[in-house]
Amino acid sequence: MSSANNTDDRQMRAEEHYNEDVEETYVEEDEVADVVNDDDDDAMEAAGSDEDDGDQMMDDDNEDGDDEGEGSGAPKDGEILLEDDSVQGFFAHKEPVFSVDIHPKQQTLAVSGGGDDRAYLWRVDTGETVGELEKHEDSVSSVKFSADGSLVATGGMDGKVNVYQTDGLAKCAVLEGPDEIQWVNWHPKGNVLLAGANDASMWMWSLPNGDFMNVFNGHAAPVTCGRFTNSGRQIVSGSEDGSLIIWDPKTASIVRQYLPTDERFHKEGITALAISRDDQIILTGSMDGTAKLVHVNGSVLGSLENATESVEAVGLCSALPLAASGSVDGSLSIWDINTMRLRTTLNHDDSVTRLLWHENSPMLTSVSMDCTVRTWDARTGDCVRVSKGHQEGIMDFALTRDGHTVVTASDDGCCLVFSQ
């Protein structure tokens, strides 16, 4: 689909929801950062030519008017053509979209949640709404399908987690206990849900009944990131207090912890974490501008330092011994974890908000506040694709298993679908 046609379709669909007076493919110059400067001097000079020539020019213009009229596709003064590479979109949200996920089996089904306190299930291939889930009392901060896709959870800043049957959207449970939910994560093999909260706690429930299982206390500040290990036998969480904790999910006891008091570890809050496929290595990103590689036996393997600002996204490659870290400074650093050396520095034009390695591949996709989706070949450092379409920064994204489709969540209130 061409960029211009994609833009027409997306804006016409958005018009139905926002009731805005969108002018087909073009937007006014004050709606975007890049301004096309018209050559006013040349225009004035042309206007100042002798009257006979001017009349002749007007006659010529009229003769060509059928081909170059208002609907010809030529930009007007003060307007630019907005690039849109998306193949589909979802526009029901009225506020920024914070979280999105793709069904693990039905890869044409997505869930999204945002600042309008709402979450929706919708089709990736058509953009059609499958169902609107019950409204939260505050922003929906995290959405996630269970490992088998039978359940879907929405976590809100109202401190509630709502869980639904994916098929039919019947509500299973309303889970309460923590305050503002930062994230939710499902067990990789069963219907057990974990949620991290702003009150420094984590809670765990058994679904679909919603039975309380455990509460995890050990951090001293909001739990910014966390998840089950790939085996499901342990939990790893990071906090604004700079601590990283490995937990026993059965007893809620601390197995191992890494603290800011250790001079080898982070000095400021942890923002993101990733776990190697064999569950032996953990990669963390921090507000101190570093990424740390640690072993589950308690040793700090190395400090990956290349950013000048907070590291907000990290990931470990499953195909090669590579790691990636993305920063607020726009840098995306690729590391060799065998040597702890920097292989290459890639760049966005603004903060990197999230990154994901493709399964069993050296390919990597990242999103940014620069409104772009970029896919890279980590072996060469080449950017193999740049996808545009959003008008504000991208907060989150999900990737299909084959790596061919990206679904984004943006500050502009839209979710877009891109083919890779």
C-alpha positions as a printed NumPy array, in Angstrom:
array([[  0.   ,   0.   ,   0.   ],
       [  1.41 ,   3.404,  -0.927],
       [  2.232,   5.993,   1.707],
       [ -0.309,   8.499,   0.399],
       [ -3.142,   5.945,   0.2  ],
       [ -2.313,   4.612,   3.682],
       [ -2.51 ,   8.131,   5.061],
       [ -5.894,   8.769,   3.386],
       [ -7.331,   5.559,   4.836],
       [ -5.915,   6.114,   8.307],
       [ -7.112,   9.685,   8.574],
       [-10.593,   8.878,   7.231],
       [-10.884,   6.12 ,   9.823],
       [ -9.643,   8.441,  12.547],
       [-12.179,  11.078,  11.419],
       [-15.031,   8.752,  12.371],
       [-13.746,   8.541,  15.945],
       [-12.372,  12.012,  16.549],
       [-14.798,  14.021,  14.364],
       [-11.899,  16.118,  13.231],
       [-11.838,  18.033,   9.99 ],
       [ -8.967,  16.136,   8.39 ],
       [ -8.053,  17.291,   4.906],
       [ -7.343,  13.998,   3.183],
       [ -3.604,  13.368,   2.804],
       [ -2.275,  16.674,   4.124],
       [ -1.919,  18.268,   7.514],
       [ -1.309,  21.87 ,   8.433],
       [  2.259,  22.879,   9.147],
       [  1.577,  23.62 ,  12.826],
       [  0.58 ,  19.978,  13.372],
       [  4.008,  18.569,  12.625],
       [  7.555,  19.387,  13.585],
       [  8.977,  19.612,  10.054],
       [  7.867,  22.67 ,   8.121],
       [  8.102,  23.   ,   4.392],
       [  9.243,  26.556,   3.712],
       [  7.767,  28.05 ,   0.606],
       [  9.96 ,  30.332,  -1.455],
       [  8.038,  33.528,  -0.77 ],
       [ 10.595,  35.713,  -2.516],
       [ 10.165,  33.851,  -5.79 ],
       [  6.409,  34.038,  -5.455],
       [  6.507,  37.812,  -4.935],
       [  8.815,  38.237,  -7.914],
       [  6.478,  36.234, -10.123],
       [  3.527,  38.277,  -8.922],
       [  5.388,  41.452,  -9.864],
       [  5.801,  40.582, -13.554],
       [  4.047,  42.688, -16.202],
       [  0.275,  42.454, -16.453],
       [  0.187,  40.884, -19.936],
       [  2.497,  38.084, -18.89 ],
       [  0.412,  37.59 , -15.78 ],
       [ -2.771,  37.273, -17.808],
       [ -1.106,  34.744, -20.109],
       [  0.088,  32.724, -17.101],
       [ -3.414,  32.712, -15.667],
       [ -4.789,  31.49 , -18.978],
       [ -2.202,  28.706, -19.072],
       [ -3.047,  27.714, -15.5  ],
       [ -6.72 ,  27.536, -16.33 ],
       [ -6.009,  25.307, -19.297],
       [ -4.116,  22.904, -17.049],
       [ -6.62 ,  23.168, -14.227],
       [ -8.263,  19.85 , -14.973],
       [ -4.979,  18.056, -14.228],
       [ -3.653,  20.184, -11.38 ],
       [ -6.758,  21.223,  -9.511],
       [ -7.395,  21.082,  -5.794],
       [ -7.722,  17.311,  -5.817],
       [ -4.579,  16.666,  -7.836],
       [ -2.502,  15.549,  -4.871],
       [ -0.079,  18.477,  -5.01 ],
       [  0.684,  20.014,  -1.589],
       [ -0.826,  23.433,  -0.935],
       [  1.104,  26.304,   0.591],
       [  2.03 ,  25.556,   4.198],
       [  1.193,  21.835,   3.914],
       [  3.313,  18.699,   3.709],
       [  2.697,  15.128,   2.668],
       [  2.618,  12.957,   5.799],
       [  4.437,   9.647,   5.425],
       [  2.438,   6.606,   6.482],
       [  3.81 ,   3.11 ,   5.902],
       [  1.169,   1.354,   8.008],
       [ -1.027,  -1.303,   6.457],
       [ -3.769,  -1.095,   9.088],
       [ -4.677,   0.763,  12.255],
       [ -6.96 ,   0.945,  15.287],
       [ -8.324,   4.338,  16.301],
       [-10.906,   3.815,  19.051],
       [ -8.702,   5.116,  21.878],
       [ -9.234,   8.783,  22.748],
       [ -5.97 ,   9.242,  24.644],
       [ -2.362,   7.95 ,  24.44 ],
       [ -2.061,   4.173,  24.123],
       [  0.393,   2.747,  26.654],
       [  0.376,  -1.004,  26.053],
       [ -0.312,  -3.501,  23.283],
       [ -0.007,  -7.27 ,  22.903],
       [ -0.594,  -9.854,  20.153],
       [ -2.379, -13.145,  20.804],
       [  0.238, -15.947,  20.994],
       [ -1.703, -18.239,  18.638],
       [ -4.233, -16.104,  16.774],
       [ -1.705, -13.6  ,  15.514],
       [ -4.384, -11.442,  13.897],
       [ -5.831, -10.589,  17.331],
       [ -4.459,  -7.747,  19.447],
       [ -5.292,  -6.074,  22.752],
       [ -4.474,  -2.464,  23.623],
       [ -4.967,  -0.186,  26.626],
       [ -4.403,   3.488,  27.265],
       [ -4.983,   6.804,  28.951],
       [ -8.71 ,   6.785,  28.165],
       [ -9.048,   4.097,  30.896],
       [-10.143,   1.597,  28.259],
       [ -8.87 ,  -1.606,  26.674],
       [ -9.978,  -3.153,  23.41 ],
       [ -9.572,  -6.424,  21.559],
       [ -9.274,  -5.815,  17.831],
       [ -8.239,  -7.448,  14.579],
       [ -4.774,  -6.694,  13.231],
       [ -5.739,  -7.546,   9.649],
       [ -8.87 ,  -5.379,   9.426],
       [ -8.638,  -2.902,  12.321],
       [-12.121,  -3.937,  13.433],
       [-13.068,  -3.949,  17.119],
       [-13.672,  -7.429,  18.524],
       [-14.733,  -6.13 ,  21.927],
       [-14.445,  -3.226,  24.324],
       [-13.445,  -4.387,  27.785],
       [-14.842,  -2.929,  30.988],
       [-13.573,   0.566,  31.672],
       [-11.033,   1.063,  34.457],
       [-11.213,   4.027,  36.821],
       [ -7.795,   5.241,  35.681],
       [ -5.367,   4.672,  32.807],
       [ -4.785,   1.134,  31.562],
       [ -1.025,   0.742,  31.983],
       [ -0.521,  -2.871,  30.886],
       [ -2.339,  -5.509,  28.813],
       [ -1.297,  -9.103,  28.247],
       [ -2.594, -12.386,  26.827],
       [ -1.901, -15.563,  28.804],
       [  0.66 , -18.026,  27.437],
       [ -1.982, -20.152,  25.704],
       [ -4.069, -17.129,  24.74 ],
       [ -7.2  , -18.317,  26.552],
       [ -7.196, -15.343,  28.939],
       [ -6.4  , -11.652,  28.661],
       [ -5.552,  -9.284,  31.51 ],
       [ -5.73 ,  -5.497,  31.785],
       [ -3.895,  -3.707,  34.59 ],
       [ -4.805,  -0.169,  35.564],
       [ -3.511,   2.761,  37.542],
       [ -6.687,   2.276,  39.616],
       [ -4.958,  -0.705,  41.25 ],
       [ -7.206,  -3.278,  39.595],
       [ -6.443,  -6.128,  37.218],
       [ -9.385,  -7.352,  35.143],
       [ -9.167, -10.803,  33.557],
       [-11.382, -12.056,  30.726],
       [-11.899, -15.173,  28.66 ],
       [-10.486, -14.264,  25.256],
       [-13.227, -16.203,  23.5  ],
       [-16.453, -14.354,  24.272],
       [-14.813, -11.821,  26.633],
       [-16.625, -13.067,  29.724],
       [-15.052, -11.54 ,  32.822],
       [-13.314, -14.105,  35.032],
       [-12.068, -11.977,  37.883],
       [-11.301,  -8.523,  39.227],
       [ -8.002,  -8.743,  41.088],
       [ -7.235,  -6.197,  43.794],
       [ -4.561,  -5.67 ,  46.436],
       [ -1.757,  -3.461,  45.076],
       [ -2.116,   0.196,  44.221],
       [ -1.223,   1.577,  40.768],
       [ -0.337,  -1.319,  38.442],
       [  2.949,  -0.859,  36.572],
       [  2.904,  -4.101,  34.565],
       [  1.354,  -7.571,  34.345],
       [  3.016, -10.847,  33.314],
       [  1.69 , -14.372,  32.845],
       [  3.406, -17.592,  33.847],
       [  4.872, -19.223,  30.695],
       [  3.132, -22.548,  31.293],
       [  0.01 , -21.918,  33.37 ],
       [ -2.739, -19.438,  34.149],
       [ -0.911, -17.658,  36.936],
       [ -0.705, -13.873,  36.773],
       [  1.901, -11.562,  38.294],
       [  1.547,  -7.795,  38.699],
       [  4.048,  -5.161,  39.841],
       [  2.838,  -2.039,  41.582],
       [  3.746,   1.501,  42.477],
       [  3.656,   0.643,  46.213],
       [  6.837,  -1.52 ,  45.868],
       [  4.899,  -4.793,  45.99 ],
       [  4.15 ,  -7.623,  43.55 ],
       [  1.038,  -9.791,  43.681],
       [  0.327, -13.217,  42.212],
       [ -3.035, -14.884,  41.511],
       [ -4.318, -18.154,  40.075],
       [ -6.788, -17.841,  37.215],
       [ -9.479, -18.158,  36.045],
       [-10.904, -18.116,  39.583],
       [ -8.726, -15.226,  40.722],
       [ -7.461, -16.928,  43.874],
       [ -4.739, -14.994,  45.701],
       [ -1.438, -16.881,  45.827],
       [  1.319, -14.593,  47.147],
       [  2.474, -11.047,  47.722],
       [  6.161, -10.178,  47.291],
       [  7.689,  -7.479,  49.491],
       [ 11.373,  -6.573,  49.315],
       [ 11.69 ,  -3.493,  47.15 ],
       [ 11.512,  -0.016,  48.655],
       [ 10.135,   1.852,  45.624],
       [  7.854,   1.183,  42.626],
       [  8.467,  -2.157,  40.902],
       [  9.166,  -0.867,  37.398],
       [  9.758,  -4.202,  35.654],
       [  9.396,  -7.896,  36.353],
       [  8.509, -11.286,  34.931],
       [  8.618, -15.027,  35.392],
       [ 11.755, -16.743,  34.159],
       [ 11.386, -18.811,  30.994],
       [ 11.06 , -22.018,  33.013],
       [  8.519, -20.384,  35.317],
       [ 10.425, -21.548,  38.369],
       [ 11.498, -18.109,  39.535],
       [ 10.519, -14.438,  39.302],
       [ 12.85 , -11.523,  38.562],
       [ 11.944,  -7.925,  39.374],
       [ 13.593,  -4.507,  39.237],
       [ 12.732,  -1.353,  41.121],
       [ 13.161,   2.397,  41.191],
       [ 15.245,   1.86 ,  44.323],
       [ 17.973,   0.327,  42.132],
       [ 17.516,  -3.228,  43.41 ],
       [ 17.123,  -6.407,  41.361],
       [ 15.572,  -9.403,  43.141],
       [ 15.189, -13.07 ,  42.185],
       [ 12.221, -14.679,  43.986],
       [ 10.842, -18.122,  44.739],
       [  7.221, -17.846,  43.545],
       [  5.985, -20.621,  45.855],
       [  7.207, -19.042,  49.081],
       [  7.628, -15.381,  48.035],
       [ 11.099, -15.545,  49.549],
       [ 14.16 , -13.792,  48.12 ],
       [ 16.575, -16.164,  46.384],
       [ 19.114, -13.523,  45.352],
       [ 19.305,  -9.739,  45.268],
       [ 21.565,  -7.141,  43.698],
       [ 21.67 ,  -3.79 ,  45.475],
       [ 22.961,  -0.263,  44.777],
       [ 25.291,  -0.68 ,  47.739],
       [ 27.329,  -3.052,  45.557],
       [ 29.722,  -0.733,  43.724],
       [ 29.579,  -3.013,  40.671],
       [ 25.798,  -2.624,  40.322],
       [ 23.399,   0.197,  39.429],
       [ 23.376,   3.423,  41.411],
       [ 19.915,   4.528,  40.301],
       [ 16.542,   3.01 ,  39.477],
       [ 16.139,  -0.012,  37.206],
       [ 13.924,   0.63 ,  34.19 ],
       [ 13.98 ,  -2.637,  32.221],
       [ 15.214,  -6.23 ,  32.33 ],
       [ 15.69 ,  -9.199,  30.031],
       [ 16.461, -12.865,  30.772],
       [ 18.488, -15.286,  28.657],
       [ 16.741, -18.329,  27.224],
       [ 18.462, -20.663,  29.736],
       [ 17.527, -18.348,  32.654],
       [ 21.17 , -17.968,  33.697],
       [ 21.852, -14.386,  32.612],
       [ 19.884, -11.217,  33.406],
       [ 20.374,  -7.906,  31.616],
       [ 19.161,  -4.706,  33.285],
       [ 18.853,  -1.092,  32.201],
       [ 18.978,   1.834,  34.577],
       [ 18.404,   5.532,  35.009],
       [ 22.145,   5.78 ,  35.701],
       [ 22.762,   5.357,  31.946],
       [ 24.249,   1.855,  32.177],
       [ 23.186,  -1.71 ,  31.471],
       [ 24.422,  -4.487,  33.743],
       [ 24.869,  -8.142,  32.934],
       [ 24.5  , -10.404,  35.97 ],
       [ 24.502, -14.151,  36.586],
       [ 21.783, -15.756,  38.686],
       [ 24.502, -17.066,  41.021],
       [ 24.925, -13.495,  42.267],
       [ 27.935, -12.306,  40.283],
       [ 27.958,  -9.091,  38.264],
       [ 29.47 , -10.057,  34.925],
       [ 29.929,  -6.64 ,  33.434],
       [ 28.812,  -3.048,  32.995],
       [ 27.739,  -1.992,  29.499],
       [ 28.335,   1.743,  29.262],
       [ 27.706,   3.731,  26.105],
       [ 24.674,   5.925,  26.807],
       [ 24.674,   9.479,  28.133],
       [ 21.154,   9.237,  29.581],
       [ 18.819,   6.653,  31.11 ],
       [ 18.73 ,   3.189,  29.515],
       [ 15.032,   2.445,  28.994],
       [ 15.059,  -0.774,  26.947],
       [ 17.197,  -3.917,  26.95 ],
       [ 17.166,  -7.308,  25.225],
       [ 19.179, -10.505,  24.781],
       [ 19.484, -12.228,  21.405],
       [ 18.524, -15.92 ,  21.341],
       [ 20.517, -16.681,  18.17 ],
       [ 23.888, -15.06 ,  18.935],
       [ 25.734, -13.927,  22.092],
       [ 24.506, -10.366,  21.652],
       [ 22.736,  -7.846,  23.861],
       [ 21.053,  -4.555,  23.047],
       [ 20.384,  -1.471,  25.149],
       [ 18.337,   1.569,  24.135],
       [ 18.595,   4.978,  25.755],
       [ 16.785,   8.274,  26.175],
       [ 19.681,   9.804,  24.219],
       [ 18.456,   7.925,  21.116],
       [ 21.328,   5.448,  21.008],
       [ 20.807,   1.719,  20.479],
       [ 23.941,  -0.138,  21.541],
       [ 24.764,  -3.672,  20.402],
       [ 27.089,  -5.624,  22.704],
       [ 29.076,  -8.866,  22.484],
       [ 28.308, -10.505,  25.824],
       [ 31.261, -12.881,  25.563],
       [ 33.769, -10.038,  25.486],
       [ 31.569,  -7.305,  27.069],
       [ 32.602,  -5.064,  24.188],
       [ 30.508,  -2.672,  22.156],
       [ 29.982,  -3.932,  18.599],
       [ 28.146,  -0.957,  17.157],
       [ 25.996,   2.036,  18.055],
       [ 22.761,   2.526,  16.128],
       [ 20.643,   5.644,  16.423],
       [ 17.097,   6.906,  16.578],
       [ 16.357,  10.63 ,  16.473],
       [ 14.795,  10.587,  19.954],
       [ 14.409,   8.338,  23.003],
       [ 14.334,   4.583,  22.435],
       [ 11.284,   3.33 ,  24.331],
       [ 11.281,  -0.409,  23.603],
       [ 13.214,  -3.067,  21.691],
       [ 12.632,  -6.71 ,  20.84 ],
       [ 14.904,  -9.301,  19.278],
       [ 13.269, -11.511,  16.654],
       [ 13.01 , -15.175,  17.622],
       [ 16.128, -17.194,  16.727],
       [ 17.419, -14.332,  14.623],
       [ 20.041, -11.565,  14.682],
       [ 17.318,  -9.102,  13.642],
       [ 16.157,  -6.491,  16.122],
       [ 13.212,  -4.07 ,  16.096],
       [ 13.057,  -0.872,  18.142],
       [ 10.574,   1.976,  18.59 ],
       [ 11.146,   5.526,  19.657],
       [  9.717,   8.888,  20.57 ],
       [ 10.885,   9.91 ,  17.079],
       [  7.657,   8.206,  15.871],
       [  9.469,   5.49 ,  13.901],
       [  9.751,   1.707,  13.948],
       [ 13.201,   0.548,  12.888],
       [ 14.432,  -2.959,  12.167],
       [ 18.157,  -3.676,  12.271],
       [ 20.54 ,  -6.451,  11.358],
       [ 22.749,  -6.673,  14.452],
       [ 25.489,  -8.507,  12.553],
       [ 26.172,  -5.576,  10.247],
       [ 24.507,  -2.675,  12.05 ],
       [ 22.403,  -1.982,   8.956],
       [ 18.945,  -0.499,   9.347],
       [ 16.912,  -2.7  ,   7.007],
       [ 13.6  ,  -0.888,   7.412],
       [ 12.229,   2.387,   8.785],
       [  8.444,   2.529,   9.183],
       [  6.596,   5.806,   9.718],
       [  2.999,   6.771,  10.346],
       [  2.618,   8.012,  13.906],
       [  2.447,  11.722,  14.661],
       [  3.673,  11.349,  18.25 ],
       [  6.065,   9.046,  20.081],
       [  5.626,   5.265,  20.218],
       [  5.218,   3.926,  23.752],
       [  5.043,   0.172,  23.179],
       [  4.898,  -2.456,  20.449],
       [  4.356,  -6.15 ,  19.873],
       [  5.902,  -8.41 ,  17.258],
       [  4.453, -11.505,  15.594],
       [  6.434, -14.713,  16.016],
       [  7.73 , -14.612,  12.461],
       [  8.857, -11.01 ,  12.903],
       [  6.922,  -9.887,   9.84 ],
       [  4.289,  -7.742,  11.57 ],
       [  4.664,  -4.972,  14.144],
       [  1.747,  -3.522,  16.121],
       [  2.445,  -0.215,  17.864],
       [  0.918,   1.862,  20.675],
       [  1.456,   5.605,  20.51 ],
       [  1.045,   8.874,  22.332],
       [ -1.101,  10.026,  19.394],
       [ -3.911,   7.694,  20.532],
       [ -3.497,   5.264,  17.637],
       [ -2.313,   1.706,  17.163],
       [ -0.761,   1.045,  13.765],
       [  0.174,  -2.17 ,  11.979],
       [  3.362,  -2.357,   9.903],
       [  4.645,  -5.131,   7.663],
       [  8.362,  -5.842,   7.987]])
